[in-house]
Structure formats: C-alpha cells, structure tokens
Amino acid sequence: MEDIGDVIDAAGVAVIVVGMLISTGGAVIELRRHETGIYRHFRQQLGRTILLGLELLVVGDIVRTVAAQPTLISVAILAIIVLIRTFLSFSLEIELTGYWPWQRKAAQPPLE
C-alpha cells in the first residue's frame, strides 16, 4: 500500500507540473495574440491545477496512513497534513473566485 500511496503522490506532483506547463504555454499563446485578461486566466488555470494536485496528494497520504498500521501518531500527522492542505485549498479557491467553496454555486455561475 505504501507503493500505491507513492504512485498517487507522484500523480499529484505530475498534475501540478504538467498543468503549470500547459497554463504557461496557453498564456504565452494568448500573449502573442495580444489577448486581454491573460494574467487572470493564467492564475485561474494554474490555481485549478494546484487544487487538483493537492487533492491527489491528500489521497496519497490517506492511503498510506489507513492502509499501513495506523497508530495514534500517524493519524495525528495525517490530520495535520490534511488540515494544512485543506487550508491551502480554501485559500486558493477564495483567491480564484472570491468566494468560499460552498458559496460559489449560490453566488456565481460555474466556471468554464
């Protein structure tokens, strides 16, 4: 199970790296076309990529902790990691949309 957790972590990192490259490439193309709103669009794409990568990293941590022999210390460490990553996810969501994740549906239409 440790190996599965490592694979999921690697997938999370790969999502972030590939998403960053795609976002940057898209921004360069938009810049060459002299389009407007490039920075905002780039930030939104990159933020969504980071959110997805963070979710995969949390899953990897959960798989490793639950599948192994869960001890009080390993569960406490997992809880701290999940809290930190959840805080980062909420911060990114607010930065991208201006709303808490549970307010978005009522406050604005879904993103693209």
JSON list of C-alpha atoms in Angstrom, two decimals:
[
{"chain": "A", "resi": 1, "resn": "MET", "atom": "CA", "xyz": [0.00, 0.00, 0.00]},
{"chain": "A", "resi": 2, "resn": "GLU", "atom": "CA", "xyz": [2.97, 2.28, 0.58]},
{"chain": "A", "resi": 3, "resn": "ASP", "atom": "CA", "xyz": [3.83, 1.95, -3.10]},
{"chain": "A", "resi": 4, "resn": "ILE", "atom": "CA", "xyz": [0.26, 2.85, -4.12]},
{"chain": "A", "resi": 5, "resn": "GLY", "atom": "CA", "xyz": [0.44, 5.95, -1.94]},
{"chain": "A", "resi": 6, "resn": "ASP", "atom": "CA", "xyz": [3.74, 6.90, -3.59]},
{"chain": "A", "resi": 7, "resn": "VAL", "atom": "CA", "xyz": [2.20, 6.45, -7.06]},
{"chain": "A", "resi": 8, "resn": "ILE", "atom": "CA", "xyz": [-0.73, 8.68, -6.12]},
{"chain": "A", "resi": 9, "resn": "ASP", "atom": "CA", "xyz": [1.70, 11.29, -4.74]},
{"chain": "A", "resi": 10, "resn": "ALA", "atom": "CA", "xyz": [3.71, 11.12, -7.96]},
{"chain": "A", "resi": 11, "resn": "ALA", "atom": "CA", "xyz": [0.48, 11.60, -9.94]},
{"chain": "A", "resi": 12, "resn": "GLY", "atom": "CA", "xyz": [-0.30, 14.69, -7.82]},
{"chain": "A", "resi": 13, "resn": "VAL", "atom": "CA", "xyz": [3.11, 16.19, -8.50]},
{"chain": "A", "resi": 14, "resn": "ALA", "atom": "CA", "xyz": [2.83, 15.29, -12.20]},
{"chain": "A", "resi": 15, "resn": "VAL", "atom": "CA", "xyz": [-0.58, 17.00, -12.41]},
{"chain": "A", "resi": 16, "resn": "ILE", "atom": "CA", "xyz": [0.87, 20.17, -10.90]},
{"chain": "A", "resi": 17, "resn": "VAL", "atom": "CA", "xyz": [3.95, 20.19, -13.16]},
{"chain": "A", "resi": 18, "resn": "VAL", "atom": "CA", "xyz": [2.08, 19.34, -16.38]},
{"chain": "A", "resi": 19, "resn": "GLY", "atom": "CA", "xyz": [-0.72, 21.77, -15.52]},
{"chain": "A", "resi": 20, "resn": "MET", "atom": "CA", "xyz": [1.84, 24.51, -14.91]},
{"chain": "A", "resi": 21, "resn": "LEU", "atom": "CA", "xyz": [3.44, 23.84, -18.29]},
{"chain": "A", "resi": 22, "resn": "ILE", "atom": "CA", "xyz": [0.07, 23.84, -20.05]},
{"chain": "A", "resi": 23, "resn": "SER", "atom": "CA", "xyz": [-1.03, 27.02, -18.26]},
{"chain": "A", "resi": 24, "resn": "THR", "atom": "CA", "xyz": [2.24, 28.74, -19.13]},
{"chain": "A", "resi": 25, "resn": "GLY", "atom": "CA", "xyz": [2.04, 27.62, -22.75]},
{"chain": "A", "resi": 26, "resn": "GLY", "atom": "CA", "xyz": [-1.52, 28.89, -23.01]},
{"chain": "A", "resi": 27, "resn": "ALA", "atom": "CA", "xyz": [-0.51, 32.23, -21.50]},
{"chain": "A", "resi": 28, "resn": "VAL", "atom": "CA", "xyz": [2.36, 32.57, -23.99]},
{"chain": "A", "resi": 29, "resn": "ILE", "atom": "CA", "xyz": [-0.02, 31.86, -26.88]},
{"chain": "A", "resi": 30, "resn": "GLU", "atom": "CA", "xyz": [-2.54, 34.41, -25.55]},
{"chain": "A", "resi": 31, "resn": "LEU", "atom": "CA", "xyz": [0.29, 36.93, -25.08]},
{"chain": "A", "resi": 32, "resn": "ARG", "atom": "CA", "xyz": [1.39, 36.51, -28.70]},
{"chain": "A", "resi": 33, "resn": "ARG", "atom": "CA", "xyz": [-2.21, 37.05, -29.83]},
{"chain": "A", "resi": 34, "resn": "HIS", "atom": "CA", "xyz": [-2.36, 40.24, -27.72]},
{"chain": "A", "resi": 35, "resn": "GLU", "atom": "CA", "xyz": [-5.45, 38.99, -25.89]},
{"chain": "A", "resi": 36, "resn": "THR", "atom": "CA", "xyz": [-6.75, 40.65, -22.75]},
{"chain": "A", "resi": 37, "resn": "GLY", "atom": "CA", "xyz": [-7.11, 39.09, -19.30]},
{"chain": "A", "resi": 38, "resn": "ILE", "atom": "CA", "xyz": [-4.08, 36.86, -19.75]},
{"chain": "A", "resi": 39, "resn": "TYR", "atom": "CA", "xyz": [-2.87, 37.13, -16.16]},
{"chain": "A", "resi": 40, "resn": "ARG", "atom": "CA", "xyz": [-6.29, 36.40, -14.66]},
{"chain": "A", "resi": 41, "resn": "HIS", "atom": "CA", "xyz": [-6.83, 33.42, -16.98]},
{"chain": "A", "resi": 42, "resn": "PHE", "atom": "CA", "xyz": [-3.33, 32.09, -16.25]},
{"chain": "A", "resi": 43, "resn": "ARG", "atom": "CA", "xyz": [-3.87, 32.37, -12.49]},
{"chain": "A", "resi": 44, "resn": "GLN", "atom": "CA", "xyz": [-7.22, 30.59, -12.68]},
{"chain": "A", "resi": 45, "resn": "GLN", "atom": "CA", "xyz": [-5.82, 27.71, -14.71]},
{"chain": "A", "resi": 46, "resn": "LEU", "atom": "CA", "xyz": [-2.77, 27.38, -12.50]},
{"chain": "A", "resi": 47, "resn": "GLY", "atom": "CA", "xyz": [-4.88, 27.57, -9.35]},
{"chain": "A", "resi": 48, "resn": "ARG", "atom": "CA", "xyz": [-7.20, 24.81, -10.56]},
{"chain": "A", "resi": 49, "resn": "THR", "atom": "CA", "xyz": [-4.16, 22.69, -11.38]},
{"chain": "A", "resi": 50, "resn": "ILE", "atom": "CA", "xyz": [-2.71, 23.19, -7.91]},
{"chain": "A", "resi": 51, "resn": "LEU", "atom": "CA", "xyz": [-6.07, 22.34, -6.31]},
{"chain": "A", "resi": 52, "resn": "LEU", "atom": "CA", "xyz": [-6.28, 19.07, -8.24]},
{"chain": "A", "resi": 53, "resn": "GLY", "atom": "CA", "xyz": [-2.68, 18.20, -7.39]},
{"chain": "A", "resi": 54, "resn": "LEU", "atom": "CA", "xyz": [-3.29, 18.93, -3.70]},
{"chain": "A", "resi": 55, "resn": "GLU", "atom": "CA", "xyz": [-6.32, 16.63, -3.71]},
{"chain": "A", "resi": 56, "resn": "LEU", "atom": "CA", "xyz": [-4.23, 13.80, -5.12]},
{"chain": "A", "resi": 57, "resn": "LEU", "atom": "CA", "xyz": [-1.50, 14.41, -2.54]},
{"chain": "A", "resi": 58, "resn": "VAL", "atom": "CA", "xyz": [-4.08, 14.21, 0.26]},
{"chain": "A", "resi": 59, "resn": "VAL", "atom": "CA", "xyz": [-5.40, 10.93, -1.17]},
{"chain": "A", "resi": 60, "resn": "GLY", "atom": "CA", "xyz": [-1.86, 9.52, -1.23]},
{"chain": "A", "resi": 61, "resn": "ASP", "atom": "CA", "xyz": [-1.38, 10.45, 2.43]},
{"chain": "A", "resi": 62, "resn": "ILE", "atom": "CA", "xyz": [-4.70, 8.89, 3.39]},
{"chain": "A", "resi": 63, "resn": "VAL", "atom": "CA", "xyz": [-3.97, 5.65, 1.54]},
{"chain": "A", "resi": 64, "resn": "ARG", "atom": "CA", "xyz": [-0.57, 5.32, 3.20]},
{"chain": "A", "resi": 65, "resn": "THR", "atom": "CA", "xyz": [-1.89, 6.08, 6.68]},
{"chain": "A", "resi": 66, "resn": "VAL", "atom": "CA", "xyz": [-5.03, 3.95, 6.58]},
{"chain": "A", "resi": 67, "resn": "ALA", "atom": "CA", "xyz": [-3.52, 1.01, 4.72]},
{"chain": "A", "resi": 68, "resn": "ALA", "atom": "CA", "xyz": [-0.49, 0.78, 6.98]},
{"chain": "A", "resi": 69, "resn": "GLN", "atom": "CA", "xyz": [-0.76, 0.06, 10.65]},
{"chain": "A", "resi": 70, "resn": "PRO", "atom": "CA", "xyz": [-2.48, 3.23, 11.81]},
{"chain": "A", "resi": 71, "resn": "THR", "atom": "CA", "xyz": [-1.05, 4.50, 15.05]},
{"chain": "A", "resi": 72, "resn": "LEU", "atom": "CA", "xyz": [-2.16, 7.50, 17.02]},
{"chain": "A", "resi": 73, "resn": "ILE", "atom": "CA", "xyz": [0.92, 9.40, 15.85]},
{"chain": "A", "resi": 74, "resn": "SER", "atom": "CA", "xyz": [0.42, 8.56, 12.15]},
{"chain": "A", "resi": 75, "resn": "VAL", "atom": "CA", "xyz": [-3.26, 9.53, 12.31]},
{"chain": "A", "resi": 76, "resn": "ALA", "atom": "CA", "xyz": [-2.36, 12.81, 14.07]},
{"chain": "A", "resi": 77, "resn": "ILE", "atom": "CA", "xyz": [0.25, 13.57, 11.41]},
{"chain": "A", "resi": 78, "resn": "LEU", "atom": "CA", "xyz": [-2.29, 12.79, 8.68]},
{"chain": "A", "resi": 79, "resn": "ALA", "atom": "CA", "xyz": [-4.82, 15.10, 10.35]},
{"chain": "A", "resi": 80, "resn": "ILE", "atom": "CA", "xyz": [-2.30, 17.94, 10.43]},
{"chain": "A", "resi": 81, "resn": "ILE", "atom": "CA", "xyz": [-1.35, 17.39, 6.78]},
{"chain": "A", "resi": 82, "resn": "VAL", "atom": "CA", "xyz": [-5.00, 17.29, 5.70]},
{"chain": "A", "resi": 83, "resn": "LEU", "atom": "CA", "xyz": [-5.74, 20.47, 7.69]},
{"chain": "A", "resi": 84, "resn": "ILE", "atom": "CA", "xyz": [-2.84, 22.33, 6.11]},
{"chain": "A", "resi": 85, "resn": "ARG", "atom": "CA", "xyz": [-3.74, 21.19, 2.60]},
{"chain": "A", "resi": 86, "resn": "THR", "atom": "CA", "xyz": [-7.42, 21.97, 3.18]},
{"chain": "A", "resi": 87, "resn": "PHE", "atom": "CA", "xyz": [-6.45, 25.47, 4.30]},
{"chain": "A", "resi": 88, "resn": "LEU", "atom": "CA", "xyz": [-4.36, 25.85, 1.13]},
{"chain": "A", "resi": 89, "resn": "SER", "atom": "CA", "xyz": [-7.26, 24.60, -1.00]},
{"chain": "A", "resi": 90, "resn": "PHE", "atom": "CA", "xyz": [-9.69, 27.05, 0.60]},
{"chain": "A", "resi": 91, "resn": "SER", "atom": "CA", "xyz": [-7.18, 29.88, 0.22]},
{"chain": "A", "resi": 92, "resn": "LEU", "atom": "CA", "xyz": [-6.71, 29.09, -3.46]},
{"chain": "A", "resi": 93, "resn": "GLU", "atom": "CA", "xyz": [-10.47, 28.84, -4.01]},
{"chain": "A", "resi": 94, "resn": "ILE", "atom": "CA", "xyz": [-11.02, 32.26, -2.42]},
{"chain": "A", "resi": 95, "resn": "GLU", "atom": "CA", "xyz": [-8.13, 33.70, -4.43]},
{"chain": "A", "resi": 96, "resn": "LEU", "atom": "CA", "xyz": [-9.53, 32.32, -7.69]},
{"chain": "A", "resi": 97, "resn": "THR", "atom": "CA", "xyz": [-13.24, 33.03, -7.26]},
{"chain": "A", "resi": 98, "resn": "GLY", "atom": "CA", "xyz": [-13.55, 35.49, -4.40]},
{"chain": "A", "resi": 99, "resn": "TYR", "atom": "CA", "xyz": [-15.97, 33.14, -2.60]},
{"chain": "A", "resi": 100, "resn": "TRP", "atom": "CA", "xyz": [-15.78, 30.27, -0.15]},
{"chain": "A", "resi": 101, "resn": "PRO", "atom": "CA", "xyz": [-16.20, 26.91, -1.95]},
{"chain": "A", "resi": 102, "resn": "TRP", "atom": "CA", "xyz": [-19.71, 26.40, -0.52]},
{"chain": "A", "resi": 103, "resn": "GLN", "atom": "CA", "xyz": [-20.80, 29.90, -1.59]},
{"chain": "A", "resi": 104, "resn": "ARG", "atom": "CA", "xyz": [-19.81, 29.67, -5.24]},
{"chain": "A", "resi": 105, "resn": "LYS", "atom": "CA", "xyz": [-22.91, 27.88, -6.51]},
{"chain": "A", "resi": 106, "resn": "ALA", "atom": "CA", "xyz": [-25.26, 30.42, -4.99]},
{"chain": "A", "resi": 107, "resn": "ALA", "atom": "CA", "xyz": [-23.13, 33.50, -5.67]},
{"chain": "A", "resi": 108, "resn": "GLN", "atom": "CA", "xyz": [-21.95, 32.97, -9.24]},
{"chain": "A", "resi": 109, "resn": "PRO", "atom": "CA", "xyz": [-22.38, 30.64, -12.20]},
{"chain": "A", "resi": 110, "resn": "PRO", "atom": "CA", "xyz": [-19.94, 27.72, -12.56]},
{"chain": "A", "resi": 111, "resn": "LEU", "atom": "CA", "xyz": [-16.52, 28.44, -14.07]},
{"chain": "A", "resi": 112, "resn": "GLU", "atom": "CA", "xyz": [-15.98, 27.47, -17.71]}
]
